Amino acid sequence: MTSRIRKIALEEHFTAPGFERYSKVFTKLMDSASQAQLAARLADFDELRLAEMDRAGIDISVLSQTGPSVQAEPDQAQAIRYAQENNDFLARQIQRHPDRLAGFASLPMHAPRAAADELERAVNDLGFKGALVNGHTNGVYYDDPAYDAFWDRMQALDVPLYLHPTDPSPIPSAYAGHPELAGAVWGWGVETGTHALRLLFGGVFDRFPRLKLILGHMGEGLPMLRWRFDSRFAVYSHGIRLERRPSEYFGRNIVITTSGVCSPAALQCAIDEMGAEAVMFSVDYPYESTAIAADFIEQAPVSEDVRQLVCHGNAERLLKLR
Ligand code: ZN
């Protein structure tokens, strides 16, 4: 380790053997040299990954299968089996570097009870810190009441769910002729922010008030609009009754990471809107630069107390790390 500030990173990806079958939907958009480099970095749990963590002062990386993982699997039984295989594979990698690596489970959200069972197995038997799910499953969103059984188990296990971007299904006509807007540039953030708001306005956080949902990419833009959610929901409530104002679920139930948004101004906005205890450092390895992310958080114009919370203190508390 260098003398840099201790960091824990939460949106750090790998791939298990065979899971390229899902991620090729977006890797095929890259040139072959980039694809090869990405594949090597996703499959590595040793020299490449640990050296990059060392250079950036990242003490612990919480690893997750790169998207869309089993969320793109059409067959429910296969999804259940592949999620288990993925989680067992990840557990074996973590065992080789238990001080440096931790895990978020892949879950077969096709079947809420099977997903809850796999989460429980991953947390209790494999020592995972929660789960990362890549958005909807075949167009189903998790505010559906069928998922209350899943949320109930997640709350009881007291672990967070990282809601990671995916493509909307189907792709909205607003993106027609603009493939650059449909993915990481814009569309993934809109899709993921919308899914989080479905959970909020669907009352999931009222039914399960201790749930923690993690959003990446500086909260997928939501912190900036928090005031407007209250203002306009007061006028256009459509008969929906929530126990709190929409803004109050931010920080309380929705927490965020800095993955892929290395902007000091955006960081300050997120901290001002949500509180310093709701914002956590992350990189989005290997899609983003670890060095840029680490330099950004070390140089951001925040107090040292806040920097320590964002770099590691909040993650330690949320994930019950040392
Ligand atoms: Zn990511």
PDB file of C-alpha atoms and ligand atoms in Angstrom:
ATOM      1  CA  MET A   1       0.000   0.000   0.000  1.00  0.00           C
ATOM      2  CA  THR A   2       1.082   3.545  -0.674  1.00  0.00           C
ATOM      3  CA  SER A   3       0.575   6.357   1.810  1.00  0.00           C
ATOM      4  CA  ARG A   4      -2.563   7.469  -0.015  1.00  0.00           C
ATOM      5  CA  ILE A   5      -5.895   7.776   1.807  1.00  0.00           C
ATOM      6  CA  ARG A   6      -7.442   4.400   2.544  1.00  0.00           C
ATOM      7  CA  LYS A   7     -10.231   3.648   0.095  1.00  0.00           C
ATOM      8  CA  ILE A   8     -12.945   1.060  -0.304  1.00  0.00           C
ATOM      9  CA  ALA A   9     -14.447   0.734  -3.780  1.00  0.00           C
ATOM     10  CA  LEU A  10     -17.898  -0.762  -4.402  1.00  0.00           C
ATOM     11  CA  GLU A  11     -18.583  -0.873  -8.139  1.00  0.00           C
ATOM     12  CA  GLU A  12     -15.687  -2.993  -9.282  1.00  0.00           C
ATOM     13  CA  HIS A  13     -16.384  -5.666 -11.836  1.00  0.00           C
ATOM     14  CA  PHE A  14     -15.075  -9.069 -12.838  1.00  0.00           C
ATOM     15  CA  THR A  15     -16.302 -11.794 -15.114  1.00  0.00           C
ATOM     16  CA  ALA A  16     -16.731 -15.460 -14.344  1.00  0.00           C
ATOM     17  CA  PRO A  17     -16.090 -18.075 -17.051  1.00  0.00           C
ATOM     18  CA  GLY A  18     -19.004 -18.176 -19.492  1.00  0.00           C
ATOM     19  CA  PHE A  19     -20.534 -14.836 -18.522  1.00  0.00           C
ATOM     20  CA  GLU A  20     -19.173 -13.175 -21.679  1.00  0.00           C
ATOM     21  CA  ARG A  21     -22.343 -14.581 -23.246  1.00  0.00           C
ATOM     22  CA  TYR A  22     -24.218 -11.729 -21.548  1.00  0.00           C
ATOM     23  CA  SER A  23     -21.715  -8.834 -21.632  1.00  0.00           C
ATOM     24  CA  LYS A  24     -20.971  -9.172 -25.349  1.00  0.00           C
ATOM     25  CA  VAL A  25     -24.085  -7.045 -26.013  1.00  0.00           C
ATOM     26  CA  PHE A  26     -21.941  -3.992 -25.237  1.00  0.00           C
ATOM     27  CA  THR A  27     -18.357  -5.264 -25.550  1.00  0.00           C
ATOM     28  CA  LYS A  28     -19.048  -6.001 -29.238  1.00  0.00           C
ATOM     29  CA  LEU A  29     -19.313  -2.218 -29.715  1.00  0.00           C
ATOM     30  CA  MET A  30     -15.574  -1.872 -28.894  1.00  0.00           C
ATOM     31  CA  ASP A  31     -12.628  -2.500 -31.203  1.00  0.00           C
ATOM     32  CA  SER A  32     -10.922  -5.874 -30.823  1.00  0.00           C
ATOM     33  CA  ALA A  33      -7.852  -4.527 -28.968  1.00  0.00           C
ATOM     34  CA  SER A  34     -10.069  -2.819 -26.367  1.00  0.00           C
ATOM     35  CA  GLN A  35     -12.170  -5.974 -26.063  1.00  0.00           C
ATOM     36  CA  ALA A  36      -9.087  -8.081 -25.400  1.00  0.00           C
ATOM     37  CA  GLN A  37      -7.734  -5.687 -22.781  1.00  0.00           C
ATOM     38  CA  LEU A  38     -11.100  -5.459 -21.068  1.00  0.00           C
ATOM     39  CA  ALA A  39     -11.500  -9.242 -21.024  1.00  0.00           C
ATOM     40  CA  ALA A  40      -8.053  -9.657 -19.455  1.00  0.00           C
ATOM     41  CA  ARG A  41      -8.778  -7.108 -16.723  1.00  0.00           C
ATOM     42  CA  LEU A  42     -12.238  -8.514 -15.948  1.00  0.00           C
ATOM     43  CA  ALA A  43     -10.865 -12.060 -15.620  1.00  0.00           C
ATOM     44  CA  ASP A  44      -7.904 -11.095 -13.404  1.00  0.00           C
ATOM     45  CA  PHE A  45      -8.021 -11.195  -9.606  1.00  0.00           C
ATOM     46  CA  ASP A  46      -4.294 -10.927  -8.975  1.00  0.00           C
ATOM     47  CA  GLU A  47      -1.470  -8.968 -10.615  1.00  0.00           C
ATOM     48  CA  LEU A  48      -3.423  -6.436 -12.694  1.00  0.00           C
ATOM     49  CA  ARG A  49      -6.181  -5.734 -10.202  1.00  0.00           C
ATOM     50  CA  LEU A  50      -4.160  -5.703  -6.981  1.00  0.00           C
ATOM     51  CA  ALA A  51      -1.376  -3.554  -8.454  1.00  0.00           C
ATOM     52  CA  GLU A  52      -3.893  -0.977  -9.634  1.00  0.00           C
ATOM     53  CA  MET A  53      -5.575  -1.003  -6.208  1.00  0.00           C
ATOM     54  CA  ASP A  54      -2.184  -0.540  -4.540  1.00  0.00           C
ATOM     55  CA  ARG A  55      -1.268   2.440  -6.706  1.00  0.00           C
ATOM     56  CA  ALA A  56      -4.585   4.150  -5.911  1.00  0.00           C
ATOM     57  CA  GLY A  57      -4.679   3.354  -2.194  1.00  0.00           C
ATOM     58  CA  ILE A  58      -7.733   1.091  -2.566  1.00  0.00           C
ATOM     59  CA  ASP A  59      -7.591  -1.253   0.384  1.00  0.00           C
ATOM     60  CA  ILE A  60     -10.720  -3.279  -0.427  1.00  0.00           C
ATOM     61  CA  SER A  61     -12.597  -3.797  -3.697  1.00  0.00           C
ATOM     62  CA  VAL A  62     -16.127  -5.181  -3.446  1.00  0.00           C
ATOM     63  CA  LEU A  63     -16.467  -7.200  -6.638  1.00  0.00           C
ATOM     64  CA  SER A  64     -19.507  -7.823  -8.815  1.00  0.00           C
ATOM     65  CA  GLN A  65     -20.111  -9.736 -12.027  1.00  0.00           C
ATOM     66  CA  THR A  66     -20.095  -7.301 -14.925  1.00  0.00           C
ATOM     67  CA  GLY A  67     -23.466  -6.465 -16.476  1.00  0.00           C
ATOM     68  CA  PRO A  68     -25.940  -7.541 -17.495  1.00  0.00           C
ATOM     69  CA  SER A  69     -25.090 -10.894 -15.848  1.00  0.00           C
ATOM     70  CA  VAL A  70     -28.033 -13.234 -15.258  1.00  0.00           C
ATOM     71  CA  GLN A  71     -30.484 -10.342 -15.559  1.00  0.00           C
ATOM     72  CA  ALA A  72     -30.193 -11.003 -19.317  1.00  0.00           C
ATOM     73  CA  GLU A  73     -30.840 -14.747 -19.002  1.00  0.00           C
ATOM     74  CA  PRO A  74     -34.294 -15.586 -20.415  1.00  0.00           C
ATOM     75  CA  ASP A  75     -34.561 -18.951 -18.668  1.00  0.00           C
ATOM     76  CA  GLN A  76     -35.361 -18.853 -14.956  1.00  0.00           C
ATOM     77  CA  ALA A  77     -33.832 -22.219 -14.035  1.00  0.00           C
ATOM     78  CA  GLN A  78     -30.614 -21.348 -15.887  1.00  0.00           C
ATOM     79  CA  ALA A  79     -30.479 -17.956 -14.149  1.00  0.00           C
ATOM     80  CA  ILE A  80     -30.745 -19.604 -10.738  1.00  0.00           C
ATOM     81  CA  ARG A  81     -27.973 -22.076 -11.593  1.00  0.00           C
ATOM     82  CA  TYR A  82     -25.649 -19.514 -13.205  1.00  0.00           C
ATOM     83  CA  ALA A  83     -26.052 -17.074 -10.307  1.00  0.00           C
ATOM     84  CA  GLN A  84     -25.008 -19.807  -7.886  1.00  0.00           C
ATOM     85  CA  GLU A  85     -22.036 -20.748 -10.077  1.00  0.00           C
ATOM     86  CA  ASN A  86     -20.993 -17.114 -10.342  1.00  0.00           C
ATOM     87  CA  ASN A  87     -21.192 -16.563  -6.601  1.00  0.00           C
ATOM     88  CA  ASP A  88     -19.244 -19.754  -5.839  1.00  0.00           C
ATOM     89  CA  PHE A  89     -16.582 -18.705  -8.365  1.00  0.00           C
ATOM     90  CA  LEU A  90     -16.284 -15.247  -6.814  1.00  0.00           C
ATOM     91  CA  ALA A  91     -16.062 -16.708  -3.309  1.00  0.00           C
ATOM     92  CA  ARG A  92     -13.086 -18.830  -4.399  1.00  0.00           C
ATOM     93  CA  GLN A  93     -11.299 -15.742  -5.765  1.00  0.00           C
ATOM     94  CA  ILE A  94     -11.974 -13.771  -2.564  1.00  0.00           C
ATOM     95  CA  GLN A  95     -10.588 -16.642  -0.482  1.00  0.00           C
ATOM     96  CA  ARG A  96      -7.224 -16.135  -2.180  1.00  0.00           C
ATOM     97  CA  HIS A  97      -7.116 -12.420  -1.176  1.00  0.00           C
ATOM     98  CA  PRO A  98      -9.484 -12.130   1.787  1.00  0.00           C
ATOM     99  CA  ASP A  99      -7.960  -8.859   3.026  1.00  0.00           C
ATOM    100  CA  ARG A 100      -8.315  -7.102  -0.330  1.00  0.00           C
ATOM    101  CA  LEU A 101     -11.437  -8.462  -2.030  1.00  0.00           C
ATOM    102  CA  ALA A 102     -15.085  -8.746  -0.979  1.00  0.00           C
ATOM    103  CA  GLY A 103     -18.214  -9.688  -2.913  1.00  0.00           C
ATOM    104  CA  PHE A 104     -21.647  -8.609  -4.048  1.00  0.00           C
ATOM    105  CA  ALA A 105     -23.831 -11.518  -5.158  1.00  0.00           C
ATOM    106  CA  SER A 106     -25.427 -11.982  -8.561  1.00  0.00           C
ATOM    107  CA  LEU A 107     -29.100 -12.812  -8.077  1.00  0.00           C
ATOM    108  CA  PRO A 108     -31.728 -14.564 -10.234  1.00  0.00           C
ATOM    109  CA  MET A 109     -34.347 -11.830  -9.854  1.00  0.00           C
ATOM    110  CA  HIS A 110     -36.614 -13.795 -12.219  1.00  0.00           C
ATOM    111  CA  ALA A 111     -37.912 -15.561  -9.105  1.00  0.00           C
ATOM    112  CA  PRO A 112     -38.084 -13.345  -5.996  1.00  0.00           C
ATOM    113  CA  ARG A 113     -37.890 -16.200  -3.491  1.00  0.00           C
ATOM    114  CA  ALA A 114     -35.033 -17.907  -5.329  1.00  0.00           C
ATOM    115  CA  ALA A 115     -33.229 -14.553  -5.386  1.00  0.00           C
ATOM    116  CA  ALA A 116     -33.820 -14.160  -1.636  1.00  0.00           C
ATOM    117  CA  ASP A 117     -32.540 -17.699  -1.009  1.00  0.00           C
ATOM    118  CA  GLU A 118     -29.395 -17.080  -3.072  1.00  0.00           C
ATOM    119  CA  LEU A 119     -28.810 -13.763  -1.314  1.00  0.00           C
ATOM    120  CA  GLU A 120     -29.087 -15.481   2.057  1.00  0.00           C
ATOM    121  CA  ARG A 121     -26.676 -18.223   0.974  1.00  0.00           C
ATOM    122  CA  ALA A 122     -24.219 -15.672  -0.425  1.00  0.00           C
ATOM    123  CA  VAL A 123     -24.278 -13.571   2.755  1.00  0.00           C
ATOM    124  CA  ASN A 124     -24.383 -16.312   5.375  1.00  0.00           C
ATOM    125  CA  ASP A 125     -22.316 -19.057   3.701  1.00  0.00           C
ATOM    126  CA  LEU A 126     -19.999 -17.112   1.377  1.00  0.00           C
ATOM    127  CA  GLY A 127     -19.549 -13.947   3.460  1.00  0.00           C
ATOM    128  CA  PHE A 128     -20.756 -11.561   0.742  1.00  0.00           C
ATOM    129  CA  LYS A 129     -21.601  -7.963   1.685  1.00  0.00           C
ATOM    130  CA  GLY A 130     -24.849  -7.627  -0.294  1.00  0.00           C
ATOM    131  CA  ALA A 131     -25.826  -7.950  -3.940  1.00  0.00           C
ATOM    132  CA  LEU A 132     -25.504  -6.096  -7.214  1.00  0.00           C
ATOM    133  CA  VAL A 133     -28.350  -6.415  -9.695  1.00  0.00           C
ATOM    134  CA  ASN A 134     -28.268  -5.063 -13.242  1.00  0.00           C
ATOM    135  CA  GLY A 135     -31.624  -3.329 -13.433  1.00  0.00           C
ATOM    136  CA  HIS A 136     -34.847  -4.985 -14.559  1.00  0.00           C
ATOM    137  CA  THR A 137     -35.131  -8.666 -15.395  1.00  0.00           C
ATOM    138  CA  ASN A 138     -36.757  -9.210 -18.803  1.00  0.00           C
ATOM    139  CA  GLY A 139     -38.680  -5.948 -18.347  1.00  0.00           C
ATOM    140  CA  VAL A 140     -39.874  -6.626 -14.781  1.00  0.00           C
ATOM    141  CA  TYR A 141     -39.056  -3.934 -12.172  1.00  0.00           C
ATOM    142  CA  TYR A 142     -38.682  -4.671  -8.487  1.00  0.00           C
ATOM    143  CA  ASP A 143     -41.401  -2.386  -7.169  1.00  0.00           C
ATOM    144  CA  ASP A 144     -43.745  -5.202  -8.243  1.00  0.00           C
ATOM    145  CA  PRO A 145     -45.395  -6.536  -5.042  1.00  0.00           C
ATOM    146  CA  ALA A 146     -44.083  -9.998  -5.912  1.00  0.00           C
ATOM    147  CA  TYR A 147     -40.663  -8.696  -4.805  1.00  0.00           C
ATOM    148  CA  ASP A 148     -41.768  -7.870  -1.271  1.00  0.00           C
ATOM    149  CA  ALA A 149     -40.624 -11.354  -0.263  1.00  0.00           C
ATOM    150  CA  PHE A 150     -37.181 -10.499  -1.613  1.00  0.00           C
ATOM    151  CA  TRP A 151     -37.019  -7.070   0.051  1.00  0.00           C
ATOM    152  CA  ASP A 152     -38.201  -8.571   3.339  1.00  0.00           C
ATOM    153  CA  ARG A 153     -35.286 -11.027   3.309  1.00  0.00           C
ATOM    154  CA  MET A 154     -32.810  -8.357   2.248  1.00  0.00           C
ATOM    155  CA  GLN A 155     -33.896  -6.120   5.111  1.00  0.00           C
ATOM    156  CA  ALA A 156     -33.652  -9.010   7.581  1.00  0.00           C
ATOM    157  CA  LEU A 157     -30.124  -9.816   6.369  1.00  0.00           C
ATOM    158  CA  ASP A 158     -29.261  -6.093   6.752  1.00  0.00           C
ATOM    159  CA  VAL A 159     -27.244  -5.878   3.522  1.00  0.00           C
ATOM    160  CA  PRO A 160     -27.549  -3.359   0.660  1.00  0.00           C
ATOM    161  CA  LEU A 161     -28.592  -3.828  -2.959  1.00  0.00           C
ATOM    162  CA  TYR A 162     -26.497  -2.075  -5.583  1.00  0.00           C
ATOM    163  CA  LEU A 163     -28.795  -1.216  -8.505  1.00  0.00           C
ATOM    164  CA  HIS A 164     -26.493  -1.144 -11.525  1.00  0.00           C
ATOM    165  CA  PRO A 165     -27.392   0.202 -15.005  1.00  0.00           C
ATOM    166  CA  THR A 166     -28.681  -1.785 -17.924  1.00  0.00           C
ATOM    167  CA  ASP A 167     -30.427  -1.084 -21.210  1.00  0.00           C
ATOM    168  CA  PRO A 168     -34.105  -0.137 -21.047  1.00  0.00           C
ATOM    169  CA  SER A 169     -36.419  -2.732 -22.588  1.00  0.00           C
ATOM    170  CA  PRO A 170     -37.566  -1.908 -25.164  1.00  0.00           C
ATOM    171  CA  ILE A 171     -35.254   0.963 -26.219  1.00  0.00           C
ATOM    172  CA  PRO A 172     -37.460   4.125 -26.188  1.00  0.00           C
ATOM    173  CA  SER A 173     -38.153   5.768 -29.525  1.00  0.00           C
ATOM    174  CA  ALA A 174     -36.583   8.975 -28.159  1.00  0.00           C
ATOM    175  CA  TYR A 175     -33.202   7.305 -28.772  1.00  0.00           C
ATOM    176  CA  ALA A 176     -33.984   6.360 -32.388  1.00  0.00           C
ATOM    177  CA  GLY A 177     -31.083   7.335 -34.607  1.00  0.00           C
ATOM    178  CA  HIS A 178     -28.960   8.162 -31.544  1.00  0.00           C
ATOM    179  CA  PRO A 179     -27.215   4.996 -30.348  1.00  0.00           C
ATOM    180  CA  GLU A 180     -24.729   7.201 -28.465  1.00  0.00           C
ATOM    181  CA  LEU A 181     -27.562   8.290 -26.156  1.00  0.00           C
ATOM    182  CA  ALA A 182     -29.040   4.872 -25.427  1.00  0.00           C
ATOM    183  CA  GLY A 183     -26.163   3.508 -23.329  1.00  0.00           C
ATOM    184  CA  ALA A 184     -23.619   4.764 -20.812  1.00  0.00           C
ATOM    185  CA  VAL A 185     -23.626   8.370 -22.049  1.00  0.00           C
ATOM    186  CA  TRP A 186     -27.249   8.945 -20.993  1.00  0.00           C
ATOM    187  CA  GLY A 187     -29.779   6.112 -21.308  1.00  0.00           C
ATOM    188  CA  TRP A 188     -28.369   3.817 -18.605  1.00  0.00           C
ATOM    189  CA  GLY A 189     -28.531   6.605 -16.031  1.00  0.00           C
ATOM    190  CA  VAL A 190     -32.126   7.512 -16.922  1.00  0.00           C
ATOM    191  CA  GLU A 191     -33.141   3.853 -16.818  1.00  0.00           C
ATOM    192  CA  THR A 192     -31.505   3.215 -13.456  1.00  0.00           C
ATOM    193  CA  GLY A 193     -32.701   6.474 -11.880  1.00  0.00           C
ATOM    194  CA  THR A 194     -36.225   5.642 -13.029  1.00  0.00           C
ATOM    195  CA  HIS A 195     -36.019   2.165 -11.504  1.00  0.00           C
ATOM    196  CA  ALA A 196     -34.891   3.675  -8.186  1.00  0.00           C
ATOM    197  CA  LEU A 197     -37.803   6.142  -8.295  1.00  0.00           C
ATOM    198  CA  ARG A 198     -40.209   3.264  -9.024  1.00  0.00           C
ATOM    199  CA  LEU A 199     -39.045   1.689  -5.752  1.00  0.00           C
ATOM    200  CA  LEU A 200     -39.411   5.013  -3.906  1.00  0.00           C
ATOM    201  CA  PHE A 201     -42.852   5.996  -5.244  1.00  0.00           C
ATOM    202  CA  GLY A 202     -43.954   2.353  -5.192  1.00  0.00           C
ATOM    203  CA  GLY A 203     -43.648   2.472  -1.405  1.00  0.00           C
ATOM    204  CA  VAL A 204     -40.910  -0.150  -1.112  1.00  0.00           C
ATOM    205  CA  PHE A 205     -39.016   2.007   1.411  1.00  0.00           C
ATOM    206  CA  ASP A 206     -42.203   2.528   3.439  1.00  0.00           C
ATOM    207  CA  ARG A 207     -42.805  -1.221   3.606  1.00  0.00           C
ATOM    208  CA  PHE A 208     -39.124  -1.943   4.316  1.00  0.00           C
ATOM    209  CA  PRO A 209     -37.788   1.193   6.010  1.00  0.00           C
ATOM    210  CA  ARG A 210     -34.322  -0.212   6.785  1.00  0.00           C
ATOM    211  CA  LEU A 211     -33.530  -1.097   3.139  1.00  0.00           C
ATOM    212  CA  LYS A 212     -30.403   0.399   1.621  1.00  0.00           C
ATOM    213  CA  LEU A 213     -30.263   0.857  -2.139  1.00  0.00           C
ATOM    214  CA  ILE A 214     -26.927   1.912  -3.659  1.00  0.00           C
ATOM    215  CA  LEU A 215     -26.850   3.864  -6.925  1.00  0.00           C
ATOM    216  CA  GLY A 216     -23.605   4.450  -8.823  1.00  0.00           C
ATOM    217  CA  HIS A 217     -22.559   7.311 -11.093  1.00  0.00           C
ATOM    218  CA  MET A 218     -23.147  10.006  -8.444  1.00  0.00           C
ATOM    219  CA  GLY A 219     -26.707   8.794  -7.923  1.00  0.00           C
ATOM    220  CA  GLU A 220     -27.541   8.610 -11.653  1.00  0.00           C
ATOM    221  CA  GLY A 221     -28.337  12.348 -11.607  1.00  0.00           C
ATOM    222  CA  LEU A 222     -31.080  12.112  -8.970  1.00  0.00           C
ATOM    223  CA  PRO A 223     -29.438  14.236  -6.221  1.00  0.00           C
ATOM    224  CA  MET A 224     -29.611  17.311  -8.465  1.00  0.00           C
ATOM    225  CA  LEU A 225     -33.408  16.931  -8.835  1.00  0.00           C
ATOM    226  CA  ARG A 226     -34.279  16.064  -5.237  1.00  0.00           C
ATOM    227  CA  TRP A 227     -36.033  19.377  -4.525  1.00  0.00           C
ATOM    228  CA  ARG A 228     -38.203  19.034  -7.635  1.00  0.00           C
ATOM    229  CA  PHE A 229     -39.379  15.541  -6.640  1.00  0.00           C
ATOM    230  CA  ASP A 230     -41.023  17.094  -3.564  1.00  0.00           C
ATOM    231  CA  SER A 231     -42.322  20.162  -5.338  1.00  0.00           C
ATOM    232  CA  ARG A 232     -43.990  18.384  -8.248  1.00  0.00           C
ATOM    233  CA  PHE A 233     -45.128  15.267  -6.356  1.00  0.00           C
ATOM    234  CA  ALA A 234     -47.068  17.606  -4.045  1.00  0.00           C
ATOM    235  CA  VAL A 235     -49.047  18.683  -7.149  1.00  0.00           C
ATOM    236  CA  TYR A 236     -49.089  15.466  -9.183  1.00  0.00           C
ATOM    237  CA  SER A 237     -49.361  12.709  -6.582  1.00  0.00           C
ATOM    238  CA  HIS A 238     -51.856  10.597  -8.587  1.00  0.00           C
ATOM    239  CA  GLY A 239     -53.327   9.441  -5.293  1.00  0.00           C
ATOM    240  CA  ILE A 240     -50.033   7.896  -4.149  1.00  0.00           C
ATOM    241  CA  ARG A 241     -49.443   8.305  -0.424  1.00  0.00           C
ATOM    242  CA  LEU A 242     -45.944   8.082   0.990  1.00  0.00           C
ATOM    243  CA  GLU A 243     -44.972   8.246   4.640  1.00  0.00           C
ATOM    244  CA  ARG A 244     -42.288  10.836   3.887  1.00  0.00           C
ATOM    245  CA  ARG A 245     -41.551  13.480   1.324  1.00  0.00           C
ATOM    246  CA  PRO A 246     -39.718  11.954  -1.671  1.00  0.00           C
ATOM    247  CA  SER A 247     -36.532  13.856  -0.802  1.00  0.00           C
ATOM    248  CA  GLU A 248     -36.360  12.223   2.621  1.00  0.00           C
ATOM    249  CA  TYR A 249     -35.674   8.754   1.195  1.00  0.00           C
ATOM    250  CA  PHE A 250     -32.383  10.067  -0.181  1.00  0.00           C
ATOM    251  CA  GLY A 251     -29.645   9.376   2.303  1.00  0.00           C
ATOM    252  CA  ARG A 252     -32.038   7.355   4.474  1.00  0.00           C
ATOM    253  CA  ASN A 253     -32.672   4.528   1.970  1.00  0.00           C
ATOM    254  CA  ILE A 254     -30.874   5.596  -1.196  1.00  0.00           C
ATOM    255  CA  VAL A 255     -27.118   6.044  -0.961  1.00  0.00           C
ATOM    256  CA  ILE A 256     -24.733   6.593  -3.834  1.00  0.00           C
ATOM    257  CA  THR A 257     -21.226   6.082  -5.109  1.00  0.00           C
ATOM    258  CA  THR A 258     -18.958   8.351  -7.115  1.00  0.00           C
ATOM    259  CA  SER A 259     -18.278   5.692  -9.782  1.00  0.00           C
ATOM    260  CA  GLY A 260     -17.637   7.190 -13.187  1.00  0.00           C
ATOM    261  CA  VAL A 261     -18.321  10.818 -12.187  1.00  0.00           C
ATOM    262  CA  CYS A 262     -15.049  12.481 -11.176  1.00  0.00           C
ATOM    263  CA  SER A 263     -16.467  16.010 -10.889  1.00  0.00           C
ATOM    264  CA  PRO A 264     -15.839  18.005  -7.682  1.00  0.00           C
ATOM    265  CA  ALA A 265     -18.959  20.110  -8.333  1.00  0.00           C
ATOM    266  CA  ALA A 266     -21.168  17.027  -8.733  1.00  0.00           C
ATOM    267  CA  LEU A 267     -19.655  15.541  -5.554  1.00  0.00           C
ATOM    268  CA  GLN A 268     -20.406  18.718  -3.609  1.00  0.00           C
ATOM    269  CA  CYS A 269     -23.998  18.731  -4.897  1.00  0.00           C
ATOM    270  CA  ALA A 270     -24.498  15.106  -3.857  1.00  0.00           C
ATOM    271  CA  ILE A 271     -23.073  15.751  -0.376  1.00  0.00           C
ATOM    272  CA  ASP A 272     -25.180  18.900   0.060  1.00  0.00           C
ATOM    273  CA  GLU A 273     -28.366  17.147  -1.059  1.00  0.00           C
ATOM    274  CA  MET A 274     -27.911  13.759   0.607  1.00  0.00           C
ATOM    275  CA  GLY A 275     -25.435  14.241   3.441  1.00  0.00           C
ATOM    276  CA  ALA A 276     -21.791  13.215   3.666  1.00  0.00           C
ATOM    277  CA  GLU A 277     -22.764   9.830   5.094  1.00  0.00           C
ATOM    278  CA  ALA A 278     -24.642   8.873   1.894  1.00  0.00           C
ATOM    279  CA  VAL A 279     -21.772   9.202  -0.592  1.00  0.00           C
ATOM    280  CA  MET A 280     -19.104   6.543  -1.145  1.00  0.00           C
ATOM    281  CA  PHE A 281     -16.049   6.367  -3.354  1.00  0.00           C
ATOM    282  CA  SER A 282     -15.995   3.856  -6.236  1.00  0.00           C
ATOM    283  CA  VAL A 283     -14.240   3.460  -9.582  1.00  0.00           C
ATOM    284  CA  ASP A 284     -16.287   1.202 -11.946  1.00  0.00           C
ATOM    285  CA  TYR A 285     -13.208  -0.883 -12.739  1.00  0.00           C
ATOM    286  CA  PRO A 286     -12.198  -1.739 -15.422  1.00  0.00           C
ATOM    287  CA  TYR A 287     -14.400   0.643 -17.429  1.00  0.00           C
ATOM    288  CA  GLU A 288     -13.113   3.813 -15.740  1.00  0.00           C
ATOM    289  CA  SER A 289      -9.636   4.951 -14.743  1.00  0.00           C
ATOM    290  CA  THR A 290      -8.703   3.998 -11.200  1.00  0.00           C
ATOM    291  CA  ALA A 291      -5.970   6.673 -11.154  1.00  0.00           C
ATOM    292  CA  ILE A 292      -8.324   9.480 -12.188  1.00  0.00           C
ATOM    293  CA  ALA A 293     -10.936   8.390  -9.622  1.00  0.00           C
ATOM    294  CA  ALA A 294      -8.382   8.218  -6.809  1.00  0.00           C
ATOM    295  CA  ASP A 295      -6.820  11.597  -7.677  1.00  0.00           C
ATOM    296  CA  PHE A 296     -10.291  13.147  -7.890  1.00  0.00           C
ATOM    297  CA  ILE A 297     -11.398  12.076  -4.427  1.00  0.00           C
ATOM    298  CA  GLU A 298      -8.070  12.971  -2.829  1.00  0.00           C
ATOM    299  CA  GLN A 299      -8.082  16.464  -4.309  1.00  0.00           C
ATOM    300  CA  ALA A 300     -11.813  17.284  -4.061  1.00  0.00           C
ATOM    301  CA  PRO A 301     -12.443  20.495  -2.045  1.00  0.00           C
ATOM    302  CA  VAL A 302     -14.163  18.841   0.949  1.00  0.00           C
ATOM    303  CA  SER A 303     -13.116  18.689   4.601  1.00  0.00           C
ATOM    304  CA  GLU A 304     -10.810  15.887   5.687  1.00  0.00           C
ATOM    305  CA  ASP A 305     -13.592  14.410   7.842  1.00  0.00           C
ATOM    306  CA  VAL A 306     -15.887  14.232   4.828  1.00  0.00           C
ATOM    307  CA  ARG A 307     -13.115  12.805   2.642  1.00  0.00           C
ATOM    308  CA  GLN A 308     -12.506   9.986   5.129  1.00  0.00           C
ATOM    309  CA  LEU A 309     -16.225   9.171   5.203  1.00  0.00           C
ATOM    310  CA  VAL A 310     -16.501   9.108   1.409  1.00  0.00           C
ATOM    311  CA  CYS A 311     -13.261   7.183   0.881  1.00  0.00           C
ATOM    312  CA  HIS A 312     -13.902   4.436   3.431  1.00  0.00           C
ATOM    313  CA  GLY A 313     -15.896   5.313   6.560  1.00  0.00           C
ATOM    314  CA  ASN A 314     -19.361   5.072   5.015  1.00  0.00           C
ATOM    315  CA  ALA A 315     -18.586   1.802   3.251  1.00  0.00           C
ATOM    316  CA  GLU A 316     -17.182   0.311   6.458  1.00  0.00           C
ATOM    317  CA  ARG A 317     -20.406   1.152   8.276  1.00  0.00           C
ATOM    318  CA  LEU A 318     -22.789   0.059   5.503  1.00  0.00           C
ATOM    319  CA  LEU A 319     -20.984  -3.168   4.629  1.00  0.00           C
ATOM    320  CA  LYS A 320     -19.808  -3.924   8.195  1.00  0.00           C
ATOM    321  CA  LEU A 321     -16.167  -4.001   7.163  1.00  0.00           C
ATOM    322  CA  ARG A 322     -13.392  -3.568   9.681  1.00  0.00           C
TER     323      ARG A 322
HETATM  324 ZN    ZN B   1     -20.381  -0.573 -13.397  1.00  0.00          ZN
END
